[in-house]
Amino acid sequence: MPRWRKLGRVFDPASVGGRPWLKAFAQAPAALVCDDVVRMYFSCRPEADADGQYVSYSAYVDLDRGDLFRVRAVAEAPILPLGGPGTFDEFGVYPVSVIRTGDAVRAYYAGWTRCVSVPFNTAIGCAVSHDGGRRFERLGPGPILPYSPDEPFVMSGPKVRRFGDTWYLFYIAGRRWKRVEGRAEPVYRIRMATSPDGLTWTKANRDLIPPRIEADEAQASPDVFEANGRYHMHFCFRYSAGFRSREGGYRIGYAWSDDLLTWTRDDGRCGIDVSEEGWDAQMISYPHVFTVDGRTYLAYLGNEVGRGGFGLAALDGPLD
């Protein structure tokens, strides 16, 4: 059985000064392996505005490729500005997943807009970088994966991969809004779309992972990689109520597949859980698996869904 050995917290946004748009959170880490650094993208927030409302930006921190706990640089500005008035990403760019294609880097991200009857809605957009992933430009003002009759809201959590000649986008789609203690909370499930070019997508139109802890389980951050002839997915899940507590908070789950469409959930093989104390004792979430120089790592968030940053774990033992 694989085991993820925790290495510790890598990046705490509280350690960064001089960037008013980066005051808290380093959410949804995503790696781009470069020549001498691993560029870890994350999403963050400035202080709330006068009405108590937040926006979300995405940025990166460069970690030394030979020592991932050595921060070489932090982005001087967000990788994308917020969208224009009335656009799907007017109030947030979070989370983001990156991939190289030729000389460019593409970023797939969830754009946030505010609502009245519920707090927000999201759709999935795409942007491209021609400077190694420092700054990105949108393909256009609209999303590439919008709502549809079968997926009516909360299109978010994109994770992009290429297997063979096919592009895969794993994401979440809302099922319903649930009223919890007077607050609207979303219930969402993991889904998938495929593409020949990463631009025109065909949705599978089915949930990939069955719920386990309750019928209204919310699932997020489906990250898939291939090892030993099998596909492995790490994701996170939570209860629909009380998920801001230790008991109901996010945990990381695991599933495997031979064809990327039919998945067997086996959380007992996940290999990582909350700590007894510290920055990741309340919850762990938003897993991302990447390989550097022959070693496989899992980046993940700690308490309060990454308010205090992200950490790393190293894989001990094979995935089979």
mmCIF file of C-alpha atoms in Angstrom:
data_model
loop_
_atom_site.group_PDB
_atom_site.id
_atom_site.type_symbol
_atom_site.label_atom_id
_atom_site.label_comp_id
_atom_site.label_asym_id
_atom_site.label_seq_id
_atom_site.Cartn_x
_atom_site.Cartn_y
_atom_site.Cartn_z
ATOM 1 C CA MET A 1 0.000 0.000 0.000
ATOM 2 C CA PRO A 2 1.422 3.432 -0.888
ATOM 3 C CA ARG A 3 2.218 5.867 1.873
ATOM 4 C CA TRP A 4 2.700 9.603 1.624
ATOM 5 C CA ARG A 5 5.389 10.742 4.060
ATOM 6 C CA LYS A 6 4.701 14.286 5.151
ATOM 7 C CA LEU A 7 7.648 16.640 4.680
ATOM 8 C CA GLY A 8 6.073 19.762 6.173
ATOM 9 C CA ARG A 9 4.631 23.094 5.168
ATOM 10 C CA VAL A 10 6.456 24.652 2.233
ATOM 11 C CA PHE A 11 4.828 28.041 1.804
ATOM 12 C CA ASP A 12 2.921 30.302 4.186
ATOM 13 C CA PRO A 13 1.397 33.443 2.615
ATOM 14 C CA ALA A 14 1.861 35.281 5.908
ATOM 15 C CA SER A 15 5.611 35.242 5.212
ATOM 16 C CA VAL A 16 5.203 37.455 2.128
ATOM 17 C CA GLY A 17 5.155 41.246 2.359
ATOM 18 C CA GLY A 18 4.712 44.065 -0.113
ATOM 19 C CA ARG A 19 1.879 42.439 -2.060
ATOM 20 C CA PRO A 20 -1.534 43.768 -0.960
ATOM 21 C CA TRP A 21 -3.284 41.275 -3.233
ATOM 22 C CA LEU A 22 -1.621 38.383 -1.321
ATOM 23 C CA LYS A 23 -2.668 38.607 2.311
ATOM 24 C CA ALA A 24 -3.957 35.105 3.050
ATOM 25 C CA PHE A 25 -4.425 31.661 1.517
ATOM 26 C CA ALA A 26 -2.219 29.687 -0.856
ATOM 27 C CA GLN A 27 -4.874 27.397 -2.261
ATOM 28 C CA ALA A 28 -4.908 24.599 -4.831
ATOM 29 C CA PRO A 29 -1.160 24.146 -5.522
ATOM 30 C CA ALA A 30 -0.247 23.133 -9.080
ATOM 31 C CA ALA A 31 3.312 22.422 -10.271
ATOM 32 C CA LEU A 32 5.153 23.424 -13.418
ATOM 33 C CA VAL A 33 8.601 21.797 -13.421
ATOM 34 C CA CYS A 34 11.202 24.159 -14.902
ATOM 35 C CA ASP A 35 14.968 23.876 -15.455
ATOM 36 C CA ASP A 36 16.051 24.984 -11.990
ATOM 37 C CA VAL A 37 12.805 25.606 -10.099
ATOM 38 C CA VAL A 38 9.411 24.070 -9.564
ATOM 39 C CA ARG A 39 6.898 26.839 -10.142
ATOM 40 C CA MET A 40 3.988 26.195 -7.789
ATOM 41 C CA TYR A 41 0.830 28.059 -8.678
ATOM 42 C CA PHE A 42 -1.694 28.872 -5.977
ATOM 43 C CA SER A 43 -4.673 31.131 -5.331
ATOM 44 C CA CYS A 44 -4.805 33.873 -2.722
ATOM 45 C CA ARG A 45 -6.849 36.818 -1.455
ATOM 46 C CA PRO A 46 -6.344 40.423 -0.431
ATOM 47 C CA GLU A 47 -8.170 41.895 2.541
ATOM 48 C CA ALA A 48 -11.955 42.063 2.274
ATOM 49 C CA ASP A 49 -13.500 45.202 0.817
ATOM 50 C CA ALA A 50 -15.711 47.661 2.714
ATOM 51 C CA ASP A 51 -18.697 45.319 2.290
ATOM 52 C CA GLY A 52 -16.794 42.326 3.642
ATOM 53 C CA GLN A 53 -16.475 40.761 0.172
ATOM 54 C CA TYR A 54 -13.364 38.972 -1.093
ATOM 55 C CA VAL A 55 -11.797 38.435 -4.491
ATOM 56 C CA SER A 56 -9.338 35.702 -5.471
ATOM 57 C CA TYR A 57 -6.156 35.947 -7.515
ATOM 58 C CA SER A 58 -3.749 33.279 -8.728
ATOM 59 C CA ALA A 59 0.029 33.588 -8.496
ATOM 60 C CA TYR A 60 3.090 31.364 -8.052
ATOM 61 C CA VAL A 61 6.069 30.682 -5.842
ATOM 62 C CA ASP A 62 9.317 29.343 -7.307
ATOM 63 C CA LEU A 63 10.812 26.482 -5.274
ATOM 64 C CA ASP A 64 14.390 25.401 -5.795
ATOM 65 C CA ARG A 65 14.352 22.189 -7.824
ATOM 66 C CA GLY A 66 17.091 20.686 -5.650
ATOM 67 C CA ASP A 67 15.471 21.760 -2.364
ATOM 68 C CA LEU A 68 11.724 22.249 -2.567
ATOM 69 C CA PHE A 69 11.702 23.977 0.824
ATOM 70 C CA ARG A 70 13.869 26.799 -0.474
ATOM 71 C CA VAL A 71 11.754 29.628 -1.897
ATOM 72 C CA ARG A 72 13.594 31.299 -4.753
ATOM 73 C CA ALA A 73 10.948 33.873 -5.721
ATOM 74 C CA VAL A 74 7.313 34.867 -5.297
ATOM 75 C CA ALA A 75 5.303 36.363 -8.142
ATOM 76 C CA GLU A 76 5.407 40.148 -8.206
ATOM 77 C CA ALA A 77 1.839 40.307 -9.540
ATOM 78 C CA PRO A 78 -1.084 37.920 -10.141
ATOM 79 C CA ILE A 79 -0.751 35.788 -13.275
ATOM 80 C CA LEU A 80 -4.097 37.192 -14.504
ATOM 81 C CA PRO A 81 -6.050 40.333 -13.650
ATOM 82 C CA LEU A 82 -9.671 39.935 -12.660
ATOM 83 C CA GLY A 83 -12.194 39.771 -15.479
ATOM 84 C CA GLY A 84 -14.160 42.750 -16.710
ATOM 85 C CA PRO A 85 -17.638 43.811 -15.540
ATOM 86 C CA GLY A 86 -20.226 41.110 -16.104
ATOM 87 C CA THR A 87 -17.742 38.388 -17.057
ATOM 88 C CA PHE A 88 -17.641 34.939 -15.495
ATOM 89 C CA ASP A 89 -14.328 35.693 -13.718
ATOM 90 C CA GLU A 90 -15.020 39.251 -12.550
ATOM 91 C CA PHE A 91 -14.423 38.416 -8.888
ATOM 92 C CA GLY A 92 -11.949 35.554 -8.864
ATOM 93 C CA VAL A 93 -9.441 33.306 -10.623
ATOM 94 C CA TYR A 94 -9.293 30.142 -8.510
ATOM 95 C CA PRO A 95 -8.176 27.381 -8.756
ATOM 96 C CA VAL A 96 -5.688 27.008 -11.601
ATOM 97 C CA SER A 97 -4.069 24.023 -13.358
ATOM 98 C CA VAL A 98 -1.154 24.444 -15.767
ATOM 99 C CA ILE A 99 0.302 22.428 -18.627
ATOM 100 C CA ARG A 100 2.940 22.945 -21.310
ATOM 101 C CA THR A 101 1.993 22.811 -24.974
ATOM 102 C CA GLY A 102 4.833 23.535 -27.367
ATOM 103 C CA ASP A 103 6.577 26.745 -26.300
ATOM 104 C CA ALA A 104 3.529 27.991 -24.401
ATOM 105 C CA VAL A 105 1.989 27.262 -20.998
ATOM 106 C CA ARG A 106 -1.759 27.031 -20.642
ATOM 107 C CA ALA A 107 -3.663 27.706 -17.448
ATOM 108 C CA TYR A 108 -7.128 26.264 -16.889
ATOM 109 C CA TYR A 109 -8.939 28.020 -14.080
ATOM 110 C CA ALA A 110 -12.288 28.567 -12.421
ATOM 111 C CA GLY A 111 -13.683 32.062 -12.775
ATOM 112 C CA TRP A 112 -15.916 33.372 -10.002
ATOM 113 C CA THR A 113 -18.864 35.722 -10.144
ATOM 114 C CA ARG A 114 -21.128 36.844 -7.308
ATOM 115 C CA CYS A 115 -24.822 35.981 -7.108
ATOM 116 C CA VAL A 116 -27.852 37.065 -5.081
ATOM 117 C CA SER A 117 -29.730 33.909 -4.052
ATOM 118 C CA VAL A 118 -26.463 31.960 -3.554
ATOM 119 C CA PRO A 119 -22.989 33.339 -2.809
ATOM 120 C CA PHE A 120 -21.296 32.625 -6.147
ATOM 121 C CA ASN A 121 -21.161 30.739 -9.407
ATOM 122 C CA THR A 122 -18.162 29.515 -11.394
ATOM 123 C CA ALA A 123 -17.215 28.367 -14.882
ATOM 124 C CA ILE A 124 -13.915 27.165 -16.341
ATOM 125 C CA GLY A 125 -11.711 29.414 -18.448
ATOM 126 C CA CYS A 126 -8.359 29.145 -20.192
ATOM 127 C CA ALA A 127 -5.395 31.484 -20.562
ATOM 128 C CA VAL A 128 -1.992 31.169 -22.223
ATOM 129 C CA SER A 129 1.522 32.301 -21.324
ATOM 130 C CA HIS A 130 4.453 32.882 -23.664
ATOM 131 C CA ASP A 131 6.986 33.861 -20.990
ATOM 132 C CA GLY A 132 7.359 30.575 -19.157
ATOM 133 C CA GLY A 133 4.247 30.900 -17.023
ATOM 134 C CA ARG A 134 4.793 34.295 -15.360
ATOM 135 C CA ARG A 135 1.917 36.188 -16.957
ATOM 136 C CA PHE A 136 -1.072 34.833 -18.858
ATOM 137 C CA GLU A 137 -3.595 36.206 -21.315
ATOM 138 C CA ARG A 138 -7.147 34.930 -21.628
ATOM 139 C CA LEU A 139 -8.208 33.167 -24.792
ATOM 140 C CA GLY A 140 -11.294 35.347 -24.603
ATOM 141 C CA PRO A 141 -13.726 36.912 -22.125
ATOM 142 C CA GLY A 142 -15.883 33.787 -21.815
ATOM 143 C CA PRO A 143 -15.351 30.279 -20.403
ATOM 144 C CA ILE A 144 -14.284 27.243 -22.411
ATOM 145 C CA LEU A 145 -16.308 24.876 -20.195
ATOM 146 C CA PRO A 146 -19.557 26.614 -19.247
ATOM 147 C CA TYR A 147 -22.713 25.483 -17.521
ATOM 148 C CA SER A 148 -25.015 23.136 -19.405
ATOM 149 C CA PRO A 149 -28.410 21.470 -18.845
ATOM 150 C CA ASP A 150 -26.739 18.545 -17.065
ATOM 151 C CA GLU A 151 -24.231 20.742 -15.198
ATOM 152 C CA PRO A 152 -26.171 23.898 -14.270
ATOM 153 C CA PHE A 153 -23.728 25.617 -11.882
ATOM 154 C CA VAL A 154 -20.388 25.547 -9.995
ATOM 155 C CA MET A 155 -18.078 24.365 -12.758
ATOM 156 C CA SER A 156 -14.758 24.454 -10.931
ATOM 157 C CA GLY A 157 -11.627 22.651 -9.756
ATOM 158 C CA PRO A 158 -10.075 21.995 -13.195
ATOM 159 C CA LYS A 159 -7.107 19.634 -13.382
ATOM 160 C CA VAL A 160 -5.682 19.142 -16.868
ATOM 161 C CA ARG A 161 -3.633 16.153 -18.068
ATOM 162 C CA ARG A 162 -2.578 14.651 -21.400
ATOM 163 C CA PHE A 163 -2.540 10.886 -21.838
ATOM 164 C CA GLY A 164 -1.434 9.835 -25.312
ATOM 165 C CA ASP A 165 -2.927 12.181 -27.880
ATOM 166 C CA THR A 166 -5.953 13.075 -25.762
ATOM 167 C CA TRP A 167 -6.389 15.966 -23.369
ATOM 168 C CA TYR A 168 -8.337 15.281 -20.187
ATOM 169 C CA LEU A 169 -9.939 17.860 -17.948
ATOM 170 C CA PHE A 170 -11.103 16.575 -14.575
ATOM 171 C CA TYR A 171 -13.330 19.045 -12.770
ATOM 172 C CA ILE A 172 -16.300 19.391 -10.458
ATOM 173 C CA ALA A 173 -19.898 20.284 -11.268
ATOM 174 C CA GLY A 174 -22.613 21.386 -8.876
ATOM 175 C CA ARG A 175 -25.543 19.112 -8.132
ATOM 176 C CA ARG A 176 -27.571 21.369 -5.866
ATOM 177 C CA TRP A 177 -27.419 24.143 -3.291
ATOM 178 C CA LYS A 178 -28.201 23.039 0.238
ATOM 179 C CA ARG A 179 -29.359 25.360 3.001
ATOM 180 C CA VAL A 180 -27.185 24.776 6.085
ATOM 181 C CA GLU A 181 -27.797 26.934 9.160
ATOM 182 C CA GLY A 182 -29.226 29.668 6.991
ATOM 183 C CA ARG A 183 -26.359 29.597 4.504
ATOM 184 C CA ALA A 184 -26.391 28.224 0.960
ATOM 185 C CA GLU A 185 -23.694 25.555 0.557
ATOM 186 C CA PRO A 186 -22.909 23.808 -2.763
ATOM 187 C CA VAL A 187 -22.864 20.058 -3.290
ATOM 188 C CA TYR A 188 -20.593 19.075 -6.190
ATOM 189 C CA ARG A 189 -19.188 15.935 -7.814
ATOM 190 C CA ILE A 190 -16.211 14.979 -9.946
ATOM 191 C CA ARG A 191 -16.613 14.864 -13.722
ATOM 192 C CA MET A 192 -14.435 14.703 -16.840
ATOM 193 C CA ALA A 193 -14.179 16.085 -20.370
ATOM 194 C CA THR A 194 -11.889 15.110 -23.256
ATOM 195 C CA SER A 195 -10.404 17.074 -26.132
ATOM 196 C CA PRO A 196 -8.095 16.564 -29.139
ATOM 197 C CA ASP A 197 -6.507 19.994 -28.647
ATOM 198 C CA GLY A 198 -7.316 21.246 -25.149
ATOM 199 C CA LEU A 199 -9.697 23.852 -26.515
ATOM 200 C CA THR A 200 -12.828 22.058 -27.738
ATOM 201 C CA TRP A 201 -14.153 19.776 -25.034
ATOM 202 C CA THR A 202 -16.593 16.851 -24.954
ATOM 203 C CA LYS A 203 -18.108 16.184 -21.550
ATOM 204 C CA ALA A 204 -18.524 12.635 -20.283
ATOM 205 C CA ASN A 205 -21.768 13.761 -18.580
ATOM 206 C CA ARG A 206 -21.446 11.408 -15.623
ATOM 207 C CA ASP A 207 -20.184 11.455 -12.045
ATOM 208 C CA LEU A 208 -16.891 9.580 -11.757
ATOM 209 C CA ILE A 209 -16.669 8.935 -8.004
ATOM 210 C CA PRO A 210 -19.569 7.668 -5.855
ATOM 211 C CA PRO A 211 -20.205 9.361 -2.490
ATOM 212 C CA ARG A 212 -19.099 7.510 0.615
ATOM 213 C CA ILE A 213 -19.677 9.500 3.807
ATOM 214 C CA GLU A 214 -23.162 10.793 2.915
ATOM 215 C CA ALA A 215 -25.454 11.279 -0.072
ATOM 216 C CA ASP A 216 -24.621 15.002 -0.206
ATOM 217 C CA GLU A 217 -20.855 14.513 0.006
ATOM 218 C CA ALA A 218 -18.998 17.284 -1.803
ATOM 219 C CA GLN A 219 -15.919 16.294 -3.830
ATOM 220 C CA ALA A 220 -13.161 18.498 -5.257
ATOM 221 C CA SER A 221 -9.676 18.671 -6.802
ATOM 222 C CA PRO A 222 -9.574 15.438 -8.868
ATOM 223 C CA ASP A 223 -5.912 14.985 -9.793
ATOM 224 C CA VAL A 224 -5.069 11.999 -12.016
ATOM 225 C CA PHE A 225 -1.735 10.497 -13.010
ATOM 226 C CA GLU A 226 -0.555 7.253 -14.589
ATOM 227 C CA ALA A 227 1.758 4.743 -12.912
ATOM 228 C CA ASN A 228 2.431 1.067 -13.520
ATOM 229 C CA GLY A 229 -0.200 0.752 -16.213
ATOM 230 C CA ARG A 230 -3.027 2.160 -14.108
ATOM 231 C CA TYR A 231 -4.583 5.591 -13.549
ATOM 232 C CA HIS A 232 -4.633 6.956 -10.030
ATOM 233 C CA MET A 233 -6.854 9.763 -8.770
ATOM 234 C CA HIS A 234 -6.405 11.698 -5.549
ATOM 235 C CA PHE A 235 -9.219 14.064 -4.658
ATOM 236 C CA CYS A 236 -10.749 15.617 -1.571
ATOM 237 C CA PHE A 237 -14.188 15.284 -0.049
ATOM 238 C CA ARG A 238 -16.205 16.676 2.829
ATOM 239 C CA TYR A 239 -19.560 16.617 4.569
ATOM 240 C CA SER A 240 -22.196 19.049 3.331
ATOM 241 C CA ALA A 241 -22.562 20.550 6.837
ATOM 242 C CA GLY A 242 -20.018 21.266 9.555
ATOM 243 C CA PHE A 243 -17.106 21.037 7.127
ATOM 244 C CA ARG A 244 -15.313 23.977 8.703
ATOM 245 C CA SER A 245 -14.702 21.797 11.775
ATOM 246 C CA ARG A 246 -12.103 19.058 12.243
ATOM 247 C CA GLU A 247 -14.732 16.332 12.299
ATOM 248 C CA GLY A 248 -16.504 17.379 9.103
ATOM 249 C CA GLY A 249 -13.605 18.992 7.252
ATOM 250 C CA TYR A 250 -11.971 17.971 4.017
ATOM 251 C CA ARG A 251 -10.041 14.717 3.731
ATOM 252 C CA ILE A 252 -8.141 13.263 0.782
ATOM 253 C CA GLY A 253 -9.552 10.264 -1.038
ATOM 254 C CA TYR A 254 -8.254 7.855 -3.674
ATOM 255 C CA ALA A 255 -9.603 5.927 -6.672
ATOM 256 C CA TRP A 256 -8.089 3.913 -9.503
ATOM 257 C CA SER A 257 -9.100 3.142 -13.078
ATOM 258 C CA ASP A 258 -7.932 1.185 -16.098
ATOM 259 C CA ASP A 259 -9.784 3.333 -18.656
ATOM 260 C CA LEU A 260 -10.180 6.817 -17.045
ATOM 261 C CA LEU A 261 -13.972 6.497 -17.128
ATOM 262 C CA THR A 262 -14.828 3.707 -14.675
ATOM 263 C CA TRP A 263 -13.290 4.329 -11.256
ATOM 264 C CA THR A 264 -13.002 2.192 -8.131
ATOM 265 C CA ARG A 265 -12.962 4.265 -4.959
ATOM 266 C CA ASP A 266 -10.701 2.980 -2.187
ATOM 267 C CA ASP A 267 -9.984 5.729 0.336
ATOM 268 C CA GLY A 268 -8.178 3.242 2.554
ATOM 269 C CA ARG A 269 -5.344 3.306 0.023
ATOM 270 C CA CYS A 270 -5.062 7.090 0.067
ATOM 271 C CA GLY A 271 -1.996 6.977 2.323
ATOM 272 C CA ILE A 272 -2.341 10.402 3.993
ATOM 273 C CA ASP A 273 -4.550 11.924 6.706
ATOM 274 C CA VAL A 274 -4.675 14.901 9.065
ATOM 275 C CA SER A 275 -1.907 15.323 11.636
ATOM 276 C CA GLU A 276 -2.403 15.138 15.388
ATOM 277 C CA GLU A 277 -1.581 18.818 15.706
ATOM 278 C CA GLY A 278 -0.329 21.763 13.711
ATOM 279 C CA TRP A 279 -1.079 23.471 10.438
ATOM 280 C CA ASP A 280 -2.790 20.399 8.882
ATOM 281 C CA ALA A 281 -4.564 18.916 11.912
ATOM 282 C CA GLN A 282 -8.009 20.279 11.071
ATOM 283 C CA MET A 283 -8.232 19.232 7.441
ATOM 284 C CA ILE A 284 -6.224 18.306 4.344
ATOM 285 C CA SER A 285 -7.440 18.998 0.834
ATOM 286 C CA TYR A 286 -6.745 19.922 -2.809
ATOM 287 C CA PRO A 287 -4.117 17.262 -3.550
ATOM 288 C CA HIS A 288 -1.793 17.612 -6.522
ATOM 289 C CA VAL A 289 0.699 14.910 -7.557
ATOM 290 C CA PHE A 290 3.862 15.712 -9.510
ATOM 291 C CA THR A 291 7.248 14.127 -10.170
ATOM 292 C CA VAL A 292 10.648 15.816 -9.978
ATOM 293 C CA ASP A 293 13.932 14.061 -10.702
ATOM 294 C CA GLY A 294 12.540 10.608 -10.097
ATOM 295 C CA ARG A 295 10.648 11.423 -6.890
ATOM 296 C CA THR A 296 6.874 11.701 -6.640
ATOM 297 C CA TYR A 297 5.328 14.353 -4.414
ATOM 298 C CA LEU A 298 1.870 15.285 -3.259
ATOM 299 C CA ALA A 299 1.160 18.966 -2.568
ATOM 300 C CA TYR A 300 -1.844 19.672 -0.370
ATOM 301 C CA LEU A 301 -3.602 22.284 1.744
ATOM 302 C CA GLY A 302 -3.927 22.353 5.504
ATOM 303 C CA ASN A 303 -6.366 23.980 7.902
ATOM 304 C CA GLU A 304 -9.112 26.331 6.694
ATOM 305 C CA VAL A 305 -8.633 25.140 3.108
ATOM 306 C CA GLY A 306 -5.187 26.638 2.766
ATOM 307 C CA ARG A 307 -5.437 29.878 4.710
ATOM 308 C CA GLY A 308 -1.981 29.123 6.123
ATOM 309 C CA GLY A 309 -0.475 27.746 2.920
ATOM 310 C CA PHE A 310 0.416 24.370 1.429
ATOM 311 C CA GLY A 311 2.757 21.509 2.228
ATOM 312 C CA LEU A 312 4.387 18.522 0.597
ATOM 313 C CA ALA A 313 4.470 14.778 1.112
ATOM 314 C CA ALA A 314 6.754 12.282 -0.646
ATOM 315 C CA LEU A 315 5.646 8.909 -1.934
ATOM 316 C CA ASP A 316 7.085 5.938 -0.074
ATOM 317 C CA GLY A 317 6.415 2.689 -1.904
ATOM 318 C CA PRO A 318 4.905 2.013 -5.343
ATOM 319 C CA LEU A 319 1.415 2.757 -6.613
ATOM 320 C CA ASP A 320 -0.063 -0.357 -8.192
#
